[in-house]
PDB file of C-alpha atoms in Angstrom:
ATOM      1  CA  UNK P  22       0.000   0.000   0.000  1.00 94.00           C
ATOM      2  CA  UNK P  23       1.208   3.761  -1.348  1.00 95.00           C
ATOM      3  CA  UNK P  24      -0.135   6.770   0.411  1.00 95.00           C
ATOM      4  CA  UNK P  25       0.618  10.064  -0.706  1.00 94.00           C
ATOM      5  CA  UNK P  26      -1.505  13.155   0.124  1.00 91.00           C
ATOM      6  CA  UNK P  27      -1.204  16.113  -2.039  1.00 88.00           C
ATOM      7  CA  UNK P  28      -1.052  20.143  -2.370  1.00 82.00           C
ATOM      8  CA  UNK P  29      -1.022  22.385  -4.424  1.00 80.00           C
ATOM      9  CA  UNK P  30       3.216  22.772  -3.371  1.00 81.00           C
ATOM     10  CA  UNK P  31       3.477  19.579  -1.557  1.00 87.00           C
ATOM     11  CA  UNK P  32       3.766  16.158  -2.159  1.00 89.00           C
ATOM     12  CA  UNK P  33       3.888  14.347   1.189  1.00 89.00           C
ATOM     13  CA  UNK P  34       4.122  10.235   1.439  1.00 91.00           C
ATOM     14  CA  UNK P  35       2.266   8.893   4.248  1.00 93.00           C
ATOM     15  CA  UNK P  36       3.127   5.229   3.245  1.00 94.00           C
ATOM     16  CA  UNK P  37       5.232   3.791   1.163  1.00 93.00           C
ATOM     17  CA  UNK P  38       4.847   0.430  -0.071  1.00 90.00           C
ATOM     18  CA  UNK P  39       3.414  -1.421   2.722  1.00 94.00           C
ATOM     19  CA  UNK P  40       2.894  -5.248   2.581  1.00 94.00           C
ATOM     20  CA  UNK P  41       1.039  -7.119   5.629  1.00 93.00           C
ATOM     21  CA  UNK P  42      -0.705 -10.254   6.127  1.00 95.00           C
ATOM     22  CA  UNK P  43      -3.325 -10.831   9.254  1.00 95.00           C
ATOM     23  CA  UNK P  44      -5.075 -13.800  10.459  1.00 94.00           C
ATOM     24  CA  UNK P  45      -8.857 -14.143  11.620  1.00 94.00           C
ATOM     25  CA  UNK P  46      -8.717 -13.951  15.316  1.00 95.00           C
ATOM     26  CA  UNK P  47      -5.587 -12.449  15.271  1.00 96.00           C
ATOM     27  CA  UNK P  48      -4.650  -9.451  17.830  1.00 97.00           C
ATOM     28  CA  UNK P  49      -1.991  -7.146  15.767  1.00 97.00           C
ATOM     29  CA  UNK P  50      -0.347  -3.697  16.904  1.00 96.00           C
ATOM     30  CA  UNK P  51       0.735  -1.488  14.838  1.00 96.00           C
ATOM     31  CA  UNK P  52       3.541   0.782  16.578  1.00 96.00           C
ATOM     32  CA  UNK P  53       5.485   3.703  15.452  1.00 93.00           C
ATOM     33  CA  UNK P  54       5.676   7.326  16.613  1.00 91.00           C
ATOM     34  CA  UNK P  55       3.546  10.568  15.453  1.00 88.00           C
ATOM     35  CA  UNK P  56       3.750  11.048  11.781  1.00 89.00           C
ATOM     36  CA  UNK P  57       5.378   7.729  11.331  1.00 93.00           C
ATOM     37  CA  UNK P  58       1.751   6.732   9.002  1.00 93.00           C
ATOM     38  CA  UNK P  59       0.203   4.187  11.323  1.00 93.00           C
ATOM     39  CA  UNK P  60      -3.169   5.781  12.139  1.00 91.00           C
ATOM     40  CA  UNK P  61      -2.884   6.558   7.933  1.00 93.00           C
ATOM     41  CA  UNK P  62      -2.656   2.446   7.573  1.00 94.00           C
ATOM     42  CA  UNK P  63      -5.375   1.826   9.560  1.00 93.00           C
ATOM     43  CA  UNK P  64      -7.711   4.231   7.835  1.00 92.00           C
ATOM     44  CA  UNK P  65      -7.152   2.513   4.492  1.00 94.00           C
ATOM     45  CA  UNK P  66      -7.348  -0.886   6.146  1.00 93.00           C
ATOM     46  CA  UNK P  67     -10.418   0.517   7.038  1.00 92.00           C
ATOM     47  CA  UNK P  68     -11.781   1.648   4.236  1.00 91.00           C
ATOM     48  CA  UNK P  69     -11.416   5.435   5.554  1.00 91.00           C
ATOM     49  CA  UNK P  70      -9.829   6.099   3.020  1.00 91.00           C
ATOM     50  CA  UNK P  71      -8.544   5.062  -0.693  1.00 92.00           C
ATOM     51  CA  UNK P  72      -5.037   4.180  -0.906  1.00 94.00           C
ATOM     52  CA  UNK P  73      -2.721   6.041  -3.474  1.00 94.00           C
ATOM     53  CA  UNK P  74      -1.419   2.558  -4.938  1.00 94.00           C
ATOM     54  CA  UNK P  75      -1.824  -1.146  -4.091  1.00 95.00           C
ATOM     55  CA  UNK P  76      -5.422  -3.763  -2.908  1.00 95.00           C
ATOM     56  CA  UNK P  77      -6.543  -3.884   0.147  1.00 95.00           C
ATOM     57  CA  UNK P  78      -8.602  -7.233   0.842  1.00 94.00           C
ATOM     58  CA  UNK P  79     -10.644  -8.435   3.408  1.00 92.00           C
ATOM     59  CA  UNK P  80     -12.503 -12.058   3.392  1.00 87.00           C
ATOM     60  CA  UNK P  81     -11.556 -12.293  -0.185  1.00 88.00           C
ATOM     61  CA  UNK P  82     -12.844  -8.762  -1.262  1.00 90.00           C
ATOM     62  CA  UNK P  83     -11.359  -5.521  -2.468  1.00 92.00           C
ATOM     63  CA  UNK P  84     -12.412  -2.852  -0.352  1.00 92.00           C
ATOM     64  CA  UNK P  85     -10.311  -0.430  -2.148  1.00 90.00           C
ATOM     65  CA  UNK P  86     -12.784  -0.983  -5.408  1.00 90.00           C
ATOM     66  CA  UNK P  87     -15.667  -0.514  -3.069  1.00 92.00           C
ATOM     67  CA  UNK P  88     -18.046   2.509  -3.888  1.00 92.00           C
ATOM     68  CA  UNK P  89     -18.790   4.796  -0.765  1.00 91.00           C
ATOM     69  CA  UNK P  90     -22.195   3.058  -0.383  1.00 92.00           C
ATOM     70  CA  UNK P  91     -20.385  -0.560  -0.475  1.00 93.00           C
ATOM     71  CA  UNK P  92     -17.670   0.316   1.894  1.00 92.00           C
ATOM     72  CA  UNK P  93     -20.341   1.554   4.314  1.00 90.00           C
ATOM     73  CA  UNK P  94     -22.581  -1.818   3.974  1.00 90.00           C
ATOM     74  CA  UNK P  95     -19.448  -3.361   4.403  1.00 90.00           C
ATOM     75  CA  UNK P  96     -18.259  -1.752   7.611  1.00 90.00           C
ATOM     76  CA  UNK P  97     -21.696  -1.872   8.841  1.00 88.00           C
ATOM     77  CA  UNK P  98     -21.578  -5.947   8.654  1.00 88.00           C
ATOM     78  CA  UNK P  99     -17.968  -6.213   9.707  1.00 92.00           C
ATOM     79  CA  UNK P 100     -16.661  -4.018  10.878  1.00 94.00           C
ATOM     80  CA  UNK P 101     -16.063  -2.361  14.468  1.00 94.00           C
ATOM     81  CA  UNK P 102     -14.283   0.889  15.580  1.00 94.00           C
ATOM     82  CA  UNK P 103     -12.625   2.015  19.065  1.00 94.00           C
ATOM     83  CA  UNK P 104     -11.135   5.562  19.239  1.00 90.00           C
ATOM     84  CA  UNK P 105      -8.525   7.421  21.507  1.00 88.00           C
ATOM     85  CA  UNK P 106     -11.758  10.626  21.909  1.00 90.00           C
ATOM     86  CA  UNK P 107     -14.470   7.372  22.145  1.00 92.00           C
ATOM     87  CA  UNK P 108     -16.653   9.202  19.927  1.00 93.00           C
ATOM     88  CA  UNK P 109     -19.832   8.848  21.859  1.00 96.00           C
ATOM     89  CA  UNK P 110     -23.177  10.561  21.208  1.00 96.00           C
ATOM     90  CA  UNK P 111     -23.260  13.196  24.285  1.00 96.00           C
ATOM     91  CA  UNK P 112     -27.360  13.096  23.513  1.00 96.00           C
ATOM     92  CA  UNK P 113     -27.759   9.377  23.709  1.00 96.00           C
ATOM     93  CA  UNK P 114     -27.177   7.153  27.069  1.00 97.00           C
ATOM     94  CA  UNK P 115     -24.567   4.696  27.168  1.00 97.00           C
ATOM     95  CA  UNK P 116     -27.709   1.817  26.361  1.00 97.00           C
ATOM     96  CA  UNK P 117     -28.261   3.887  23.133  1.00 97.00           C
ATOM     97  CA  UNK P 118     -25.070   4.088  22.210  1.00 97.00           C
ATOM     98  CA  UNK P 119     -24.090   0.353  21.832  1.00 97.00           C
ATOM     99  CA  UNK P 120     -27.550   0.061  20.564  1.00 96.00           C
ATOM    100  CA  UNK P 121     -26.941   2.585  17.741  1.00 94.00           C
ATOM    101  CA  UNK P 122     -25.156  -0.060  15.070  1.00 93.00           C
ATOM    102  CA  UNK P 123     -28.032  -1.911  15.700  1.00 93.00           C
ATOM    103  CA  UNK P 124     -30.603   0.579  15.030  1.00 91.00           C
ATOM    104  CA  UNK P 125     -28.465   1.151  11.601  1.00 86.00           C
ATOM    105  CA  UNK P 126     -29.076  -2.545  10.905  1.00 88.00           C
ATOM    106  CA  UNK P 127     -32.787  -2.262  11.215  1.00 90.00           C
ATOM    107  CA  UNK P 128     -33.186  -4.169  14.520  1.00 92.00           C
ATOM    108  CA  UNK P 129     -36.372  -3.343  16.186  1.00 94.00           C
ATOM    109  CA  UNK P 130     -35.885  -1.465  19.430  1.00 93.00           C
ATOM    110  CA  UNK P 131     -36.711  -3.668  22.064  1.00 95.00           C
ATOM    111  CA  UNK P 132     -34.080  -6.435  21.159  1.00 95.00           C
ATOM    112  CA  UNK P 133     -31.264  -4.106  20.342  1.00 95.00           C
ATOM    113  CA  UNK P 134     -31.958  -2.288  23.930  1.00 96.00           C
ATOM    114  CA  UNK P 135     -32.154  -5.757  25.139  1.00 96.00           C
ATOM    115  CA  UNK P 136     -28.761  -7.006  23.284  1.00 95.00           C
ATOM    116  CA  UNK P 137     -27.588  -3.511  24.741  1.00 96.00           C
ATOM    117  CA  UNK P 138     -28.246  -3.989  27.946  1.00 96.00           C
ATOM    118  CA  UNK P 139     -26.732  -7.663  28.646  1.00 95.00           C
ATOM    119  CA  UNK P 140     -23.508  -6.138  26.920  1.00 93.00           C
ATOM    120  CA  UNK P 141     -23.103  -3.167  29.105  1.00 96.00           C
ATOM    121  CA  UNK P 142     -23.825  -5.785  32.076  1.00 95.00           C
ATOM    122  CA  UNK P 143     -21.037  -8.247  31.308  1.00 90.00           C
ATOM    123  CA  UNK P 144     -18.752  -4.758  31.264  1.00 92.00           C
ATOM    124  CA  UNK P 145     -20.025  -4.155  34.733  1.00 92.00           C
ATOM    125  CA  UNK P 146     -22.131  -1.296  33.346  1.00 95.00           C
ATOM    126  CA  UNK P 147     -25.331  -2.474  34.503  1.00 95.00           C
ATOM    127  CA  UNK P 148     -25.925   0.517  37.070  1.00 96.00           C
ATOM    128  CA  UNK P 149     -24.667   3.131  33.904  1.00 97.00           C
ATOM    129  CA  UNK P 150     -27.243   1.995  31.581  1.00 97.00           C
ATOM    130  CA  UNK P 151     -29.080   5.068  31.275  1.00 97.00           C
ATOM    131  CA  UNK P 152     -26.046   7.581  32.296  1.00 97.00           C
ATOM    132  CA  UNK P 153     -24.816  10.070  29.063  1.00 97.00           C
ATOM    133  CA  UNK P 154     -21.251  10.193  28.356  1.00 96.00           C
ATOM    134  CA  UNK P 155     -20.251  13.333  30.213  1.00 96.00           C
ATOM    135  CA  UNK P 156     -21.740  11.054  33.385  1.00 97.00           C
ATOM    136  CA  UNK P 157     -19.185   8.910  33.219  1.00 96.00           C
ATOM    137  CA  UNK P 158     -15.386   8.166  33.669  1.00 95.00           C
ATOM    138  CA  UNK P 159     -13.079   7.697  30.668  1.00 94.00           C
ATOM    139  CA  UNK P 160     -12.984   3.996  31.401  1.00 94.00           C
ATOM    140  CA  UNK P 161     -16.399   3.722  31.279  1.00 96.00           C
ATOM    141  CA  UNK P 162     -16.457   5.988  27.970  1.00 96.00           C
ATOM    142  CA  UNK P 163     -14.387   3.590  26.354  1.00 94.00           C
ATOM    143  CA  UNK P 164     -15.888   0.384  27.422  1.00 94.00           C
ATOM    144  CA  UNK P 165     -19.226   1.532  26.080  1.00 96.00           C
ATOM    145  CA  UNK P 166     -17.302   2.137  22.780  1.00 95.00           C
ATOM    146  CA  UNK P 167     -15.977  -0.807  23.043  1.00 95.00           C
ATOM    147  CA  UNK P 168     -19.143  -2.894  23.534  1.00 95.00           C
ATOM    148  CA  UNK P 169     -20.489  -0.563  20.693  1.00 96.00           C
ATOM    149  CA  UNK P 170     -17.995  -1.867  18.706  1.00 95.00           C
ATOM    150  CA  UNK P 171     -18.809  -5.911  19.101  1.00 94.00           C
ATOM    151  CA  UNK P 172     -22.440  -5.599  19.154  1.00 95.00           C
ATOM    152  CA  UNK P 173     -22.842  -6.428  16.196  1.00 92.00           C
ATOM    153  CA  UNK P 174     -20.156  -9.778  16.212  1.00 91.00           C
ATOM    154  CA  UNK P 175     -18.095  -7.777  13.657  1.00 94.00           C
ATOM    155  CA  UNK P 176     -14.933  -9.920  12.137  1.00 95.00           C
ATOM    156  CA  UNK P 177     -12.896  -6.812  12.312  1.00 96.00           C
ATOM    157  CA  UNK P 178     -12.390  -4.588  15.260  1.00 96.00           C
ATOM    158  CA  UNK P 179     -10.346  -1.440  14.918  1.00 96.00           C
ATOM    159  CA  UNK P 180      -8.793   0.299  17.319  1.00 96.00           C
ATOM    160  CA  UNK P 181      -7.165   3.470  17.184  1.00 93.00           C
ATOM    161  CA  UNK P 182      -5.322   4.545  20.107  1.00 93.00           C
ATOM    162  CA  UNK P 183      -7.628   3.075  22.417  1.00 93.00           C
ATOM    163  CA  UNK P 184      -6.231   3.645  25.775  1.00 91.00           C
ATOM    164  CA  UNK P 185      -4.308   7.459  25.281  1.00 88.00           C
ATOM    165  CA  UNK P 186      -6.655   9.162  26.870  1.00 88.00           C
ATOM    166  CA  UNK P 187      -6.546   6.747  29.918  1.00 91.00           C
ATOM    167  CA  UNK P 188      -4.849   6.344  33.327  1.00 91.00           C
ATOM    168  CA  UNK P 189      -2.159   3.162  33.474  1.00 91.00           C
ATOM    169  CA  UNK P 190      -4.671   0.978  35.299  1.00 91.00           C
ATOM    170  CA  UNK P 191      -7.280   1.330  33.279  1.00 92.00           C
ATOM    171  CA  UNK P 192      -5.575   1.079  30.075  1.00 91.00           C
ATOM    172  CA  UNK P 193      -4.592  -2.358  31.505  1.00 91.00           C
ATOM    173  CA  UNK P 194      -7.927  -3.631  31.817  1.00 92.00           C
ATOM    174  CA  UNK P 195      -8.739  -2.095  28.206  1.00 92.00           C
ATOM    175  CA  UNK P 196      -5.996  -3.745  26.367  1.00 93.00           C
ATOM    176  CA  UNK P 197      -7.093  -7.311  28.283  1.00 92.00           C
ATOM    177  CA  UNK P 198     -10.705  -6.419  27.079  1.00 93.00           C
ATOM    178  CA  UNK P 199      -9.470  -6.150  23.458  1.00 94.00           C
ATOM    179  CA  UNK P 200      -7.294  -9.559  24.109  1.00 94.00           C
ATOM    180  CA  UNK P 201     -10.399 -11.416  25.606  1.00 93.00           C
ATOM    181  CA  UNK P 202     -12.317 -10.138  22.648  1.00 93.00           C
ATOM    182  CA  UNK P 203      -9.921 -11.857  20.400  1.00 94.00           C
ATOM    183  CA  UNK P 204      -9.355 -15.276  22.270  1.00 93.00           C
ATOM    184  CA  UNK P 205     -13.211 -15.708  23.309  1.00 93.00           C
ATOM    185  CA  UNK P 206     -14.993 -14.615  19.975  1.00 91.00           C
ATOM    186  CA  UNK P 207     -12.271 -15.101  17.346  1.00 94.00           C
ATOM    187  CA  UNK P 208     -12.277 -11.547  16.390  1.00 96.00           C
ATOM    188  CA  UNK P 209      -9.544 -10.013  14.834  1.00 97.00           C
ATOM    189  CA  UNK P 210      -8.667  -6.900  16.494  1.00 97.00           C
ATOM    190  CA  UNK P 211      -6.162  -4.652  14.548  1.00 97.00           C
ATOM    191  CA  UNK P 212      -4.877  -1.761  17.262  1.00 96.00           C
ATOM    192  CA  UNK P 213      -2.513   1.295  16.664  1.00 95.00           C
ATOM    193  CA  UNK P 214      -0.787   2.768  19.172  1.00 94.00           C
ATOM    194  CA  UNK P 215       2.400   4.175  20.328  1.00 91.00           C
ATOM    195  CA  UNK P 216       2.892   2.503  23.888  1.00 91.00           C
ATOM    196  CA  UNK P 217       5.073  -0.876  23.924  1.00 92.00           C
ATOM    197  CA  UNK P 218       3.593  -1.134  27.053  1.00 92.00           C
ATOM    198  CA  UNK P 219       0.329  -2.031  25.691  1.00 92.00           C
ATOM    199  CA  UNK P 220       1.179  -3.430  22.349  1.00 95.00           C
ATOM    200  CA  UNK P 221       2.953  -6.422  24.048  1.00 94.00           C
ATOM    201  CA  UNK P 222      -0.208  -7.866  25.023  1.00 94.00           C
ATOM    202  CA  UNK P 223      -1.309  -8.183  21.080  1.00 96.00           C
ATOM    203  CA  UNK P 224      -0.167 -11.465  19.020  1.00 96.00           C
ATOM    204  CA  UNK P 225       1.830  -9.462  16.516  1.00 96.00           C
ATOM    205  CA  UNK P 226       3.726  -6.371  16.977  1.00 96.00           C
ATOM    206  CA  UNK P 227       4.122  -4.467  13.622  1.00 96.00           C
ATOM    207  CA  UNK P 228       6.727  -1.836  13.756  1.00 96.00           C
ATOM    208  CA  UNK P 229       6.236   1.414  11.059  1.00 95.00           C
ATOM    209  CA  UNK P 230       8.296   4.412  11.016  1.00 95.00           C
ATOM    210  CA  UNK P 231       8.590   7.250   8.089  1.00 94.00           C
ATOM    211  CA  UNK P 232       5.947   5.099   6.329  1.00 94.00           C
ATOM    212  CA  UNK P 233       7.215   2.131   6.093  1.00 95.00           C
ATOM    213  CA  UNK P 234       7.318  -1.079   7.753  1.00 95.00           C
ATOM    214  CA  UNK P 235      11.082  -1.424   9.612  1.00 95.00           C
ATOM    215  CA  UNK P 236      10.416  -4.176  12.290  1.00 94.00           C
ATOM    216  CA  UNK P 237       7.572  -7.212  12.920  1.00 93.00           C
ATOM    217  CA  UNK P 238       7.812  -9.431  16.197  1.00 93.00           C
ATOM    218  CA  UNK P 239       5.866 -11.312  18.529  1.00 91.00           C
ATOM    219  CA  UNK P 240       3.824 -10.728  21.580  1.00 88.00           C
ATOM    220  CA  UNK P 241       1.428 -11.810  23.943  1.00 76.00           C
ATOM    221  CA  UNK P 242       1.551 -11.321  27.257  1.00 71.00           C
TER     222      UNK P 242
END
């Protein structure tokens, strides 16, 4: 994969020739510093955007020929995103949030609040059910994005900087929710980040600097 984002003066290459393999079930990090073109790799794995040069293919399909409205059926079915900012809706309570890809998928109300609701339990939500984002504690933000995110049993969840904008302990316990996610429902979880401290705990560590891939190794804690 070739990234390269242009100016009217400027040329710049966000990646540069960037070959990768992952498994199903398998729990990758991708590592590297600011501007080294990680969080740019995951948006094209993603489908975020269109890559510059090269396929991108997932179960046997070529996202990057996808039209807008195919890459958005296609996220919708397989698809699962965690952010660094959680990206909650401040109007909606954290039951109506995971409900929300649901809703998208034309599931009547009353079993998406229920499939909601047993989620947010098995995070040890139950009492926040009906709190709005700005109620609760990053941790909690996140693990209602995260439960968001798997509603649905997506194949794919990514993850993009899931735990910067939370304290060491409860990064921990993110980064072993991701890893449970992956062991107990064979969902491949694809996470950038910039901490070795939590990338150890993924299966693969992929190493990218100034675009390019420089290092892979393994991990799991």
């Amino acid at each position: 994969l070739t990234k390269i984002y242009k100016t009217n003066k400027t040329r710049l290459r966000a990646l540069a020739s960037v070959d990768m393999d992952i498994m199903p079930g398998e729990f990758v990090a991708i590592v590297g510093t600011s501007g080294s073109g990680k969080s740019t790799l995951l948006s094209l794995l993603a489908g975020l955007e269109s890559p510059s040069a090269g396929r991108i293919a997932i179960k046997g399909r070529g996202i990057h020929r996808m039209s807008e409205e195919q890459l958005v059926n296609f996220r919708l079915k397989h698809t699962g995103f965690v952010f660094q900012a959680f990206n909650l809706f401040e109007i909606l309570t954290a039951q109506e949030n995971v409900a929300f890809p649901l809703m998208a998928q034309g599931v009547g109300r009353e079993e998406r609040m229920e499939r909601s609701k047993e989620l947010l339990t098995l995070f040890d939500l139950k009492k926040h059910l009906h709190h709005k984002p700005k109620e609760l504690s990053g941790g909690q933000q996140q693990r209602v994005s995260i439960a968001r995110a798997i509603i649905s049993n997506p194949d794919i969840i990514f993850a993009d900087e899931p735990t910067g904008n939370l304290d060491s302990r409860t990064a921990h316990q993110i980064i072993g929710l991701l890893k449970d996610i992956s062991i107990d429902k064979g969902t491949t979880v694809l996470m950038v980040t910039h901490d070795m401290r939590r990338a150890i705990y993924a299966d693969r560590i992929i190493h990218i600097e100034d675009g390019r891939i420089v290092d892979m190794e393994d991990g799991g804690l």
